[in-house]
CSV table of C-alpha atoms in Angstrom, one decimal:
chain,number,residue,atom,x,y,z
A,1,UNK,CA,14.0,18.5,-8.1
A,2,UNK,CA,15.8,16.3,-6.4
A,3,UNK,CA,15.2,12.3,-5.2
A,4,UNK,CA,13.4,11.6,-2.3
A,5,UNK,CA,15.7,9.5,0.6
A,6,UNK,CA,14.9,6.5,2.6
A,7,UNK,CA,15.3,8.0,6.3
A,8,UNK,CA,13.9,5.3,8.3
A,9,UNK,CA,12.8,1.4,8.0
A,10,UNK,CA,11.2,-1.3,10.2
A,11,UNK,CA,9.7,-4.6,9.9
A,12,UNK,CA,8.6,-7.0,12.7
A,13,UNK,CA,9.5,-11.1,12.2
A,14,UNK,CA,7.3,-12.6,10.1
A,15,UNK,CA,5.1,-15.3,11.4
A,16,UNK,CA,2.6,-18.6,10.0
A,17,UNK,CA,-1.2,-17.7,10.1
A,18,UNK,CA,-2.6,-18.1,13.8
A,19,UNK,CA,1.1,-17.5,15.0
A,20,UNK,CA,0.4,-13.9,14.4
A,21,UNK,CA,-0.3,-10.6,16.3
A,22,UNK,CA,-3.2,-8.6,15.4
A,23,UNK,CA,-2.5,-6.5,11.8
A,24,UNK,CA,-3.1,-3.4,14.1
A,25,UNK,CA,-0.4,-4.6,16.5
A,26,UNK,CA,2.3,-5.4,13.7
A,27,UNK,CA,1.9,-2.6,12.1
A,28,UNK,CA,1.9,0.5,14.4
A,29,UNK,CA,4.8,-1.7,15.9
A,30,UNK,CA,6.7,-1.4,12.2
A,31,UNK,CA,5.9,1.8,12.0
A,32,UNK,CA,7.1,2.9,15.3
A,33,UNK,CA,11.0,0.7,14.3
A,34,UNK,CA,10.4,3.0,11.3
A,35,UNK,CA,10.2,6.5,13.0
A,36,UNK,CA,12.7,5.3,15.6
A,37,UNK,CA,15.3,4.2,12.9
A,38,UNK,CA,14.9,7.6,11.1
A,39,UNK,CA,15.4,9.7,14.5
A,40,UNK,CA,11.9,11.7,14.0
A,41,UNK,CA,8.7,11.4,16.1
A,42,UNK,CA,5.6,10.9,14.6
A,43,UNK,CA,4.5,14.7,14.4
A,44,UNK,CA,6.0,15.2,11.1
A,45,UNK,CA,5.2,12.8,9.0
A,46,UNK,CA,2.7,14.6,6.8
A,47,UNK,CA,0.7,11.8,4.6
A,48,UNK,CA,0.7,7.6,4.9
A,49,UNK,CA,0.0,5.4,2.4
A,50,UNK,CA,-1.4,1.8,3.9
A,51,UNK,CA,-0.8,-1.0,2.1
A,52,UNK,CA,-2.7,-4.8,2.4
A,53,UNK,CA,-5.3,-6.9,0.4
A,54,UNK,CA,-7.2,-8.5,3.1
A,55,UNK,CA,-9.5,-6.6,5.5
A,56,UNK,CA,-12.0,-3.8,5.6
A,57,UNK,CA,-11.7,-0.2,4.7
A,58,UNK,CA,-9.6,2.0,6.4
A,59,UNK,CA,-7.3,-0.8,8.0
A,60,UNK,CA,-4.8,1.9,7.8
A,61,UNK,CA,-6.3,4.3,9.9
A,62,UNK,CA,-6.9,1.5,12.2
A,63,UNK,CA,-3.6,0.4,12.4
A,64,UNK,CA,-1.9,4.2,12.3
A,65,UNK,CA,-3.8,5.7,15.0
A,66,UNK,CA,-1.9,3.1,17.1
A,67,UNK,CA,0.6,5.5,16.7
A,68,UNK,CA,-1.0,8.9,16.3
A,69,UNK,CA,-3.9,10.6,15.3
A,70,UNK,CA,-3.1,14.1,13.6
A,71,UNK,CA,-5.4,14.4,11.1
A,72,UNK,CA,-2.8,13.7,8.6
A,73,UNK,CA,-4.2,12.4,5.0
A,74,UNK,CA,-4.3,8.0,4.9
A,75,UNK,CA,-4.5,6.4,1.5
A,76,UNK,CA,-5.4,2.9,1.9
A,77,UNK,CA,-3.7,0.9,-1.0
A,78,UNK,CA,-4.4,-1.8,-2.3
A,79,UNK,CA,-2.6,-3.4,-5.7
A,80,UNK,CA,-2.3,-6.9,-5.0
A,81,UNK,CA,0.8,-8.4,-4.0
A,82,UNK,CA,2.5,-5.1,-5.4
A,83,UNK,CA,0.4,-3.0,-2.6
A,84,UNK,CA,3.6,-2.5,-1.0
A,85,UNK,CA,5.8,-0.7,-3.6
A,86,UNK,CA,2.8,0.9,-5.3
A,87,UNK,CA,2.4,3.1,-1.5
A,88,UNK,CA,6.1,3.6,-1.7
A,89,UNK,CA,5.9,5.1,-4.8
A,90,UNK,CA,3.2,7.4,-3.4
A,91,UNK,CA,5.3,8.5,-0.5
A,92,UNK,CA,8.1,8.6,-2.6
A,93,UNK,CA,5.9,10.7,-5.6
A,94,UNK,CA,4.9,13.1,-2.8
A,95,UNK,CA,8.2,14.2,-1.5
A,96,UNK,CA,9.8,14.0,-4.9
A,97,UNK,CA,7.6,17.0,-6.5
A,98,UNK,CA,7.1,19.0,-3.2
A,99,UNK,CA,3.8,18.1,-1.9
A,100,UNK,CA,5.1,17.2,1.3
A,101,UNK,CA,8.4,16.7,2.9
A,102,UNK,CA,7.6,13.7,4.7
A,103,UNK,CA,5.6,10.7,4.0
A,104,UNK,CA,5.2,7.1,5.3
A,105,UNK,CA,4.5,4.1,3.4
A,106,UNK,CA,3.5,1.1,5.6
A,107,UNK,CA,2.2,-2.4,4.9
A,108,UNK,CA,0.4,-5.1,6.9
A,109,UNK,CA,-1.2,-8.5,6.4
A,110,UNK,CA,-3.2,-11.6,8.2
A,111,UNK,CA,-3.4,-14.0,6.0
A,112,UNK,CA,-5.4,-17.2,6.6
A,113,UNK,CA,-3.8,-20.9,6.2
A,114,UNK,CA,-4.2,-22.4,2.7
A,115,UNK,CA,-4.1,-21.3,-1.3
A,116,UNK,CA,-5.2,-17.7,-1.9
A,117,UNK,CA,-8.5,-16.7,-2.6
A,118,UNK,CA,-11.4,-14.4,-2.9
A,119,UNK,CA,-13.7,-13.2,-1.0
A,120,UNK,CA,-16.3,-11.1,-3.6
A,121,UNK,CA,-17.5,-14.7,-5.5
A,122,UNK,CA,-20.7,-13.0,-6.4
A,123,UNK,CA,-19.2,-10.4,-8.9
A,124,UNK,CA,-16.7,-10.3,-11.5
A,125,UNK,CA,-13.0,-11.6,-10.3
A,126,UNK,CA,-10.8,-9.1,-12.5
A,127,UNK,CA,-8.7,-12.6,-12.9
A,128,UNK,CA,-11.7,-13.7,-15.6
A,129,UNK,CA,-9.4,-12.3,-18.5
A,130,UNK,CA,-6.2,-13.9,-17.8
A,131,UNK,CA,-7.4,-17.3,-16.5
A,132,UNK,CA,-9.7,-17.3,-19.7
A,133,UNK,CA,-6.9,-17.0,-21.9
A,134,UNK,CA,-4.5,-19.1,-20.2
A,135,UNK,CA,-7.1,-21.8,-20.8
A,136,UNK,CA,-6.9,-20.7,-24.8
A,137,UNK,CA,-3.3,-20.6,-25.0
A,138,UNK,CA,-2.4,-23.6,-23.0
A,139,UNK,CA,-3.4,-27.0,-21.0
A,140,UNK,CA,-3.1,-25.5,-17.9
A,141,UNK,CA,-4.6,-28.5,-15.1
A,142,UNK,CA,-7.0,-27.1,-13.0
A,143,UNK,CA,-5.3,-25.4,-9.5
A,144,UNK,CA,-5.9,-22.1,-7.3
A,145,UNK,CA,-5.9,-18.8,-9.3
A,146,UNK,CA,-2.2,-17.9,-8.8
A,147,UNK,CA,-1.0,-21.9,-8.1
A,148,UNK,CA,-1.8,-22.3,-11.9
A,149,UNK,CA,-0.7,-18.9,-13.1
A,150,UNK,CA,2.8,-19.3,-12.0
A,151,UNK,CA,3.3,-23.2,-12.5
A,152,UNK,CA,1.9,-22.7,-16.0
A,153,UNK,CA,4.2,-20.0,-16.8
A,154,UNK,CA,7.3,-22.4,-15.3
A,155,UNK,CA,6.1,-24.9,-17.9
A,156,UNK,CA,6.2,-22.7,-20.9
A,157,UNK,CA,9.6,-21.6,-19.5
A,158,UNK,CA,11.0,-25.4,-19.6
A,159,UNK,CA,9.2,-26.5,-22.9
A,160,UNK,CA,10.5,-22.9,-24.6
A,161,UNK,CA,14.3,-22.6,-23.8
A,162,UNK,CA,14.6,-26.6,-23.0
A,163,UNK,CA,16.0,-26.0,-19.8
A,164,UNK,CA,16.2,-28.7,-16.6
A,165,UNK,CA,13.1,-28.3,-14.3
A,166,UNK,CA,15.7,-28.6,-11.1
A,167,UNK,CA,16.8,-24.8,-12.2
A,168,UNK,CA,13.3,-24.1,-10.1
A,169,UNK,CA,14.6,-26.5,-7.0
A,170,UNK,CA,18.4,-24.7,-7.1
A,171,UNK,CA,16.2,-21.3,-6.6
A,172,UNK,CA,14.8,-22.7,-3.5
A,173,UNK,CA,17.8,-24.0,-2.4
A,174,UNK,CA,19.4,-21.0,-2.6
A,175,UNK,CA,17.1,-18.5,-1.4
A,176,UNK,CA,16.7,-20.7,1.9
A,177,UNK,CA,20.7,-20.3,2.5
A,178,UNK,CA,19.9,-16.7,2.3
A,179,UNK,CA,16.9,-17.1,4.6
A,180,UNK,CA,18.7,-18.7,7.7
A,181,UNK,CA,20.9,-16.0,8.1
A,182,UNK,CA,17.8,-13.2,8.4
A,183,UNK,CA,16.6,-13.1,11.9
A,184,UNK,CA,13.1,-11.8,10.2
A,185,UNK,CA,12.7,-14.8,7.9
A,186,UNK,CA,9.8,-17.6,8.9
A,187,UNK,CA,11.8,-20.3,7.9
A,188,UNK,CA,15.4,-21.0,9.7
A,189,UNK,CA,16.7,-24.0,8.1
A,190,UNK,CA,18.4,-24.9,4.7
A,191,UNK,CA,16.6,-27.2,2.0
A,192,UNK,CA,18.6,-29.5,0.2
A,193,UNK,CA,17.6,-29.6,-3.5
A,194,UNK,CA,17.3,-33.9,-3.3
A,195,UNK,CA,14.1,-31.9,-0.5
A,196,UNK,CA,12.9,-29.8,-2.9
A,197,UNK,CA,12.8,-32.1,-5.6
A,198,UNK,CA,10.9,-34.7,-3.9
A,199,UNK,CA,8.4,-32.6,-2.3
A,200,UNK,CA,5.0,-33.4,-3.3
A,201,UNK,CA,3.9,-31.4,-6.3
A,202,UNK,CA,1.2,-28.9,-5.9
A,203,UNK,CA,1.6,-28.4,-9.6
A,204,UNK,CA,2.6,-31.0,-12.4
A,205,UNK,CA,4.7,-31.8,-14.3
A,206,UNK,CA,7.4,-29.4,-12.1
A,207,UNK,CA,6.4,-27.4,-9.1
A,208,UNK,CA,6.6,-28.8,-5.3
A,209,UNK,CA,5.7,-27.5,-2.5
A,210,UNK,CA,9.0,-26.6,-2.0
A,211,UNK,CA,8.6,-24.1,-4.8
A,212,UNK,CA,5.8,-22.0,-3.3
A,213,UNK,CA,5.9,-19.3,-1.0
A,214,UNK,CA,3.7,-19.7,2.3
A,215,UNK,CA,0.6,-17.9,3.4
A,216,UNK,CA,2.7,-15.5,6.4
A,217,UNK,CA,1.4,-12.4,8.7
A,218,UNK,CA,3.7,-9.5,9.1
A,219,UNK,CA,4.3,-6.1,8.7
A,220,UNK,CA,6.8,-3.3,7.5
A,221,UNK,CA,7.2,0.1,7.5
A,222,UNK,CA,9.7,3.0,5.8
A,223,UNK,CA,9.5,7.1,5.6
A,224,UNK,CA,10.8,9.0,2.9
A,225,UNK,CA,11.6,12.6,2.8
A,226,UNK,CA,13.0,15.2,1.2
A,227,UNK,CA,17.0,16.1,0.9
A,228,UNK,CA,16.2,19.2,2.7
A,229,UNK,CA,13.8,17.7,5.4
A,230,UNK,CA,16.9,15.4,6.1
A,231,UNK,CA,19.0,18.0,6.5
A,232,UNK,CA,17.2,20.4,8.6
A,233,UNK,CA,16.2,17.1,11.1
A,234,UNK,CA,20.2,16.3,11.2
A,235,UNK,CA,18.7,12.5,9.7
A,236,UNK,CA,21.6,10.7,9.7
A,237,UNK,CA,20.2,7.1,8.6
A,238,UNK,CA,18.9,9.4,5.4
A,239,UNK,CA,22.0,8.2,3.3
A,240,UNK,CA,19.6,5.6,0.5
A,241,UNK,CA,17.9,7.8,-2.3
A,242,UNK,CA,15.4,6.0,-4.5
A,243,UNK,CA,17.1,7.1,-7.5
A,244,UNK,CA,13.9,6.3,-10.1
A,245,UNK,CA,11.0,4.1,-9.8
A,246,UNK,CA,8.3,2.7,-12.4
A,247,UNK,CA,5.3,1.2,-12.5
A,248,UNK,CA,3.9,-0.8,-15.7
A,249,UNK,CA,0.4,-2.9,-16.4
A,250,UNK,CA,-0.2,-5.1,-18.7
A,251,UNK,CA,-0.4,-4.5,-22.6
A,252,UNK,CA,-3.3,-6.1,-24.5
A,253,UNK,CA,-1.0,-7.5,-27.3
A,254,UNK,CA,1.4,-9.0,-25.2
A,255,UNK,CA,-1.0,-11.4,-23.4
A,256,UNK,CA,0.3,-14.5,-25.6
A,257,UNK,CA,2.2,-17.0,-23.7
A,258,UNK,CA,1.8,-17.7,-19.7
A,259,UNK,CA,5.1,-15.9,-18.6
A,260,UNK,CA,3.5,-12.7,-20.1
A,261,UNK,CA,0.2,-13.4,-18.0
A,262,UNK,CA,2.6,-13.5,-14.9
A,263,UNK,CA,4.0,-10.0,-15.6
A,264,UNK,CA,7.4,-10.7,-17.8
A,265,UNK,CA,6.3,-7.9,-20.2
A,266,UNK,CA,4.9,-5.8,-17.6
A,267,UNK,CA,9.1,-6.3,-15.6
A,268,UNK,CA,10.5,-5.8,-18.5
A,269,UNK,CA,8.9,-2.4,-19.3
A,270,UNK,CA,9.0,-1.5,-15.5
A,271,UNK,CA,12.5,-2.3,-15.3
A,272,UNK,CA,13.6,-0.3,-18.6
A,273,UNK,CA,12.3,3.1,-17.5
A,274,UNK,CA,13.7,3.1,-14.5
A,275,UNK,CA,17.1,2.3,-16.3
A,276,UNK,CA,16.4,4.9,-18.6
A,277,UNK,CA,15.6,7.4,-15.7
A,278,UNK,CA,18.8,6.5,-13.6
A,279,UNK,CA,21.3,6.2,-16.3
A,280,UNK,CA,21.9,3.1,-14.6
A,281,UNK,CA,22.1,-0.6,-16.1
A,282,UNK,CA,21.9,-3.6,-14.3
A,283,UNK,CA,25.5,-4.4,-14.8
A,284,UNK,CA,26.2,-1.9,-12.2
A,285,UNK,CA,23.9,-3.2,-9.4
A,286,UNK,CA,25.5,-5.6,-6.6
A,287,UNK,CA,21.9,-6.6,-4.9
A,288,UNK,CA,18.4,-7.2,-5.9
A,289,UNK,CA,15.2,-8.1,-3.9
A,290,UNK,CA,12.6,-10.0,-6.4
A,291,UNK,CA,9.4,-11.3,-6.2
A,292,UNK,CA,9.6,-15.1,-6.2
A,293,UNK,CA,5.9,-16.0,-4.8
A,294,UNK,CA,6.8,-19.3,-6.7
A,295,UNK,CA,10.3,-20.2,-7.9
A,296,UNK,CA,9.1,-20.0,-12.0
A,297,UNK,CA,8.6,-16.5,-11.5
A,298,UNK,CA,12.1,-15.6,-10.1
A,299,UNK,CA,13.7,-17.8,-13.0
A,300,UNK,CA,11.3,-15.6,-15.7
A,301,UNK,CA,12.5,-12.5,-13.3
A,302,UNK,CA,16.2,-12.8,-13.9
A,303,UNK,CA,15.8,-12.2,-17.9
A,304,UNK,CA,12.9,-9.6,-17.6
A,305,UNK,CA,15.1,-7.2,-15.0
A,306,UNK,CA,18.1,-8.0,-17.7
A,307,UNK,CA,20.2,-10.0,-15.2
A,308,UNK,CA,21.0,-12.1,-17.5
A,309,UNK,CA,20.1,-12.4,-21.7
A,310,UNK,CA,16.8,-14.2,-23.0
A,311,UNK,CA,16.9,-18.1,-22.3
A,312,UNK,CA,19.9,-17.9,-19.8
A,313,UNK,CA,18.6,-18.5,-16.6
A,314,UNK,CA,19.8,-21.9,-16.3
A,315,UNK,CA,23.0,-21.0,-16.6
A,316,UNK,CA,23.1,-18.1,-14.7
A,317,UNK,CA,21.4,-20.2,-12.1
A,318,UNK,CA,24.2,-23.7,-12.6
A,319,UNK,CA,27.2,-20.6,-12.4
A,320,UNK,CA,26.3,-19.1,-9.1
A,321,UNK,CA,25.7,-15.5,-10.4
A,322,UNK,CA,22.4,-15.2,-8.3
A,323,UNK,CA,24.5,-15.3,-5.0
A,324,UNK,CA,27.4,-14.7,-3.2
A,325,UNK,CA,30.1,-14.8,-5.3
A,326,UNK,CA,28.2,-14.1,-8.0
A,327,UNK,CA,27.1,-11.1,-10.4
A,328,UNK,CA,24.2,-10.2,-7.9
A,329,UNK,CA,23.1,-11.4,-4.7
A,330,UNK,CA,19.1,-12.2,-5.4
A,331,UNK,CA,17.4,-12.1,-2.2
A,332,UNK,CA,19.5,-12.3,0.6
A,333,UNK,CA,16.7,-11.8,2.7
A,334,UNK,CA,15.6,-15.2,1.7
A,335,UNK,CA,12.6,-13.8,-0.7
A,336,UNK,CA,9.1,-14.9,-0.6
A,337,UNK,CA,9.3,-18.2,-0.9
A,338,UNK,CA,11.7,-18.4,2.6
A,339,UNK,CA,11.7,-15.0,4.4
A,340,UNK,CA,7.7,-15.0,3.7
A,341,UNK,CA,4.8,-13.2,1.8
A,342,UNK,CA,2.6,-11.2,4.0
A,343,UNK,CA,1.5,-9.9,0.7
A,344,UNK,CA,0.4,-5.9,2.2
A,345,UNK,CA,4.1,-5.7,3.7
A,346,UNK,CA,6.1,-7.2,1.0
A,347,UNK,CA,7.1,-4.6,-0.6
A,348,UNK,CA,8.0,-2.5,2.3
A,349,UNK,CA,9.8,-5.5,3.5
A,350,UNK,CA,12.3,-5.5,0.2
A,351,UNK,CA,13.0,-2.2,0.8
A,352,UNK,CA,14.0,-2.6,4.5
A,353,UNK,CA,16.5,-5.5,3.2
A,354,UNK,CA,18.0,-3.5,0.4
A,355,UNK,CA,18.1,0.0,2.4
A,356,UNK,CA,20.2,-2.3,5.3
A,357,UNK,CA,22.4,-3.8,2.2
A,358,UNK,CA,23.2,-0.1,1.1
A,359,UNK,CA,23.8,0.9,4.9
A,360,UNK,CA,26.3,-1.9,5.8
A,361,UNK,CA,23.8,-3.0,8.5
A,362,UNK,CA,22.4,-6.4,7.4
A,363,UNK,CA,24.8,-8.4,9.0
A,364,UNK,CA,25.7,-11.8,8.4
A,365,UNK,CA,23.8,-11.7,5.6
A,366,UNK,CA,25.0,-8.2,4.2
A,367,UNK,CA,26.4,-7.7,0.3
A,368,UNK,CA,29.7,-6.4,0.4
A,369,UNK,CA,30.5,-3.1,-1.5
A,370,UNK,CA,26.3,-2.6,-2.2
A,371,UNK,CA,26.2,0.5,-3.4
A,372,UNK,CA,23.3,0.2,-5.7
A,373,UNK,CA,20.1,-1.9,-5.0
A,374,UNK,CA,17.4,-3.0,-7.3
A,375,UNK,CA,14.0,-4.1,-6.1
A,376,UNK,CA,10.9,-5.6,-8.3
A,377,UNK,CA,7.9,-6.6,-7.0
A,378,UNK,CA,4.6,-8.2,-8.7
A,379,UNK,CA,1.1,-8.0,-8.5
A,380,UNK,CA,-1.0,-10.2,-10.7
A,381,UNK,CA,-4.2,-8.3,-12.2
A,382,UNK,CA,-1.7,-6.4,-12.7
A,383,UNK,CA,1.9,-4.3,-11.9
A,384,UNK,CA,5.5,-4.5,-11.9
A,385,UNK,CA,6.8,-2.2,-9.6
A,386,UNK,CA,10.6,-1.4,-9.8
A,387,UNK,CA,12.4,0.5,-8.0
A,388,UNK,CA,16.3,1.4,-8.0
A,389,UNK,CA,18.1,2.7,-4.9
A,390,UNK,CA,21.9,4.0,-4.5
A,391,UNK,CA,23.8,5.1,-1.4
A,392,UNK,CA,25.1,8.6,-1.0
């Protein structure tokens, strides 16, 4: 068995709610960048995976048969803001043990102005648990479900390792540098961190706006295949393998402090097999694409993917070793919080960035000497989703 390969990407520029085309339109538009970047028509792609969170059943189809109706097998996904890597590592699963050759994992979303919410209020919200015993282990103030979730977590961060709250404003700071330099990001221009400090806060005692991703519309699109497939197509953008990938839940023990109710447990595990599967560490990664929905969760993110040791993400963040320069450049695509969050195409999205990184193709922005990419991506509920990925 050998790994699948990353033979095409695509993703269209993210956009503001109400600046948006329709999800139909993005998506069979990433997809087509996709199939056009991997030098294949549509004909033999063999399953797709659809990834978003807000929208009827069968979305997928919807958007897919934009591009082509062939009867192939659609598996609508949907995993929270993790629906993206979890129909990657479908596609990828599918190639990698020989039930296909050649799959495609795309993911759209149109997302409405405003804090997240539901749309099922007269049933159970599988968010009961966790907000229940965040209200048991801490004084979380009232806020949206994920607004609270996150800017608690960034609190019991501070008050454990006694760190200075403007480690969360340097993030922002820095992952906007990285932004302005991605023609896909929605945001263009650079924050200072005297900005990002003053922003109003949306969470007390230390989260600003500034902090928070936005509410975005996009879309994104990549196709895996096989080694063989690759070389019987003459695929020459083929050259990325996802080396090993992992997904982890949550652990009913570890449910005791609000960075493990954001996922730091569920990272950590995620990111450990997929170590343990590559026979890579993270010393040996140049570039990582991480899910910082809200600045707290990056900061917990560094320590839980082993970038740096238990407690040190203030001075890993004060030293520079989360950009250029640094030990790893951390989203040079700007993240969530600059390039955007359509939350069904995130995913995807990080692995366009990190497949151009390993390619030598993302430009101004692009890490010099990537050879090896690391991508982790979150979905509250929950899964970690990591993924590794090395040029040949």
């Amino acid at each position: 068995m050998t790994n699948a390969r990353v033979a095409g990407v695509g993703m269209v520029k993210f956009s503001k709610p109400g600046q948006n085309e329709p999800y139909r339109v993005m998506a069979s538009k990433a997809i087509k960048l996709a199939l056009a970047d991997a030098g294949i028509e549509y004909k033999y792609i063999q399953q797709a995976y659809a990834s978003y969170i807000y929208g009827d059943s069968t979305c997928g189809q919807h958007a897919l048969y934009d591009v082509g109706m062939t009867g192939i097998p659609v598996v609508n996904v949907n995993n929270n803001c993790s629906s993206g890597s979890t129909a990657l590592f479908l596609a990828r699963q599918a190639v990698e043990f020989g039930a296909v050759e050649c799959a495609l994992a795309f993911g759209f979303e149109e997302m409405q102005k405003g804090a997240l919410g539901s749309h099922w209020d007269d049933r159970e919200s599988p968010f009961d648990p966790m907000l229940s015993k965040l209200s048991e282990i801490s004084n979380a103030p009232d806020a949206p479900l994920a607004l609270r979730m996150f800017g608690q977590a960034g609190t019991a961060y501070i008050e454990k390792y006694g760190a200075n709250p403007d480690i969360f404003g340097k993030v922002s700071v820095k992952t906007r540098s990285h932004a302005v330099l991605n023609p896909y990001s929605l945001f263009e221009n650079e924050l200072t961190l005297d900005e990002v400090m003053q922003s109003p806060t949306i969470f007390p005692p230390y989260l600003t706006r500034f902090m928070a991703c936005p509410p975005t519309c996009g879309a994104a699109a990549v196709v895996v295949c096989s080694e063989a497939f690759a070389k019987k197509h003459g695929l020459t953008n083929a050259n990325v393998e996802i080396v090993a990938q992992a997904i982890a839940t949550d652990i009913a023990d570890t449910w005791t402090d609000p960075m493990q109710l954001i996922g730091s447990k569920m990272t950590a595990k995620a990111a450990n097999e997929v170590y343990e599967i590559a026979g890579i560490g993270p010393q040996d990664i140049q570039v990582v694409e991480l899910h910082d929905c809200f600045t707290p969760n990056e900061v917990i993110t560094y320590e839980g993917l082993g970038l740096c040791e238990e407690g040190g993400a203030e001075q890993f963040i004060n030293d520079g070793e989360n950009t250029y320069g640094g030990s790893f450049v951390v989203n040079p695509s700007g993240g969530l919080m600059s390039k955007g969050h359509p939350i069904g195409a995130t995913g995807l999205a990080q692995c366009t960035e990190l497949v151009w990184h390993l390619r030598g193709t993302a430009g101004k922005r692009q890490v010099e000497g990537a050879n090896v990419a690391l991508q982790h991506n979150l979905g509250l509920g929950g899964a970690a989703v990591v993924s590794m990925y090395r040029k040949l």
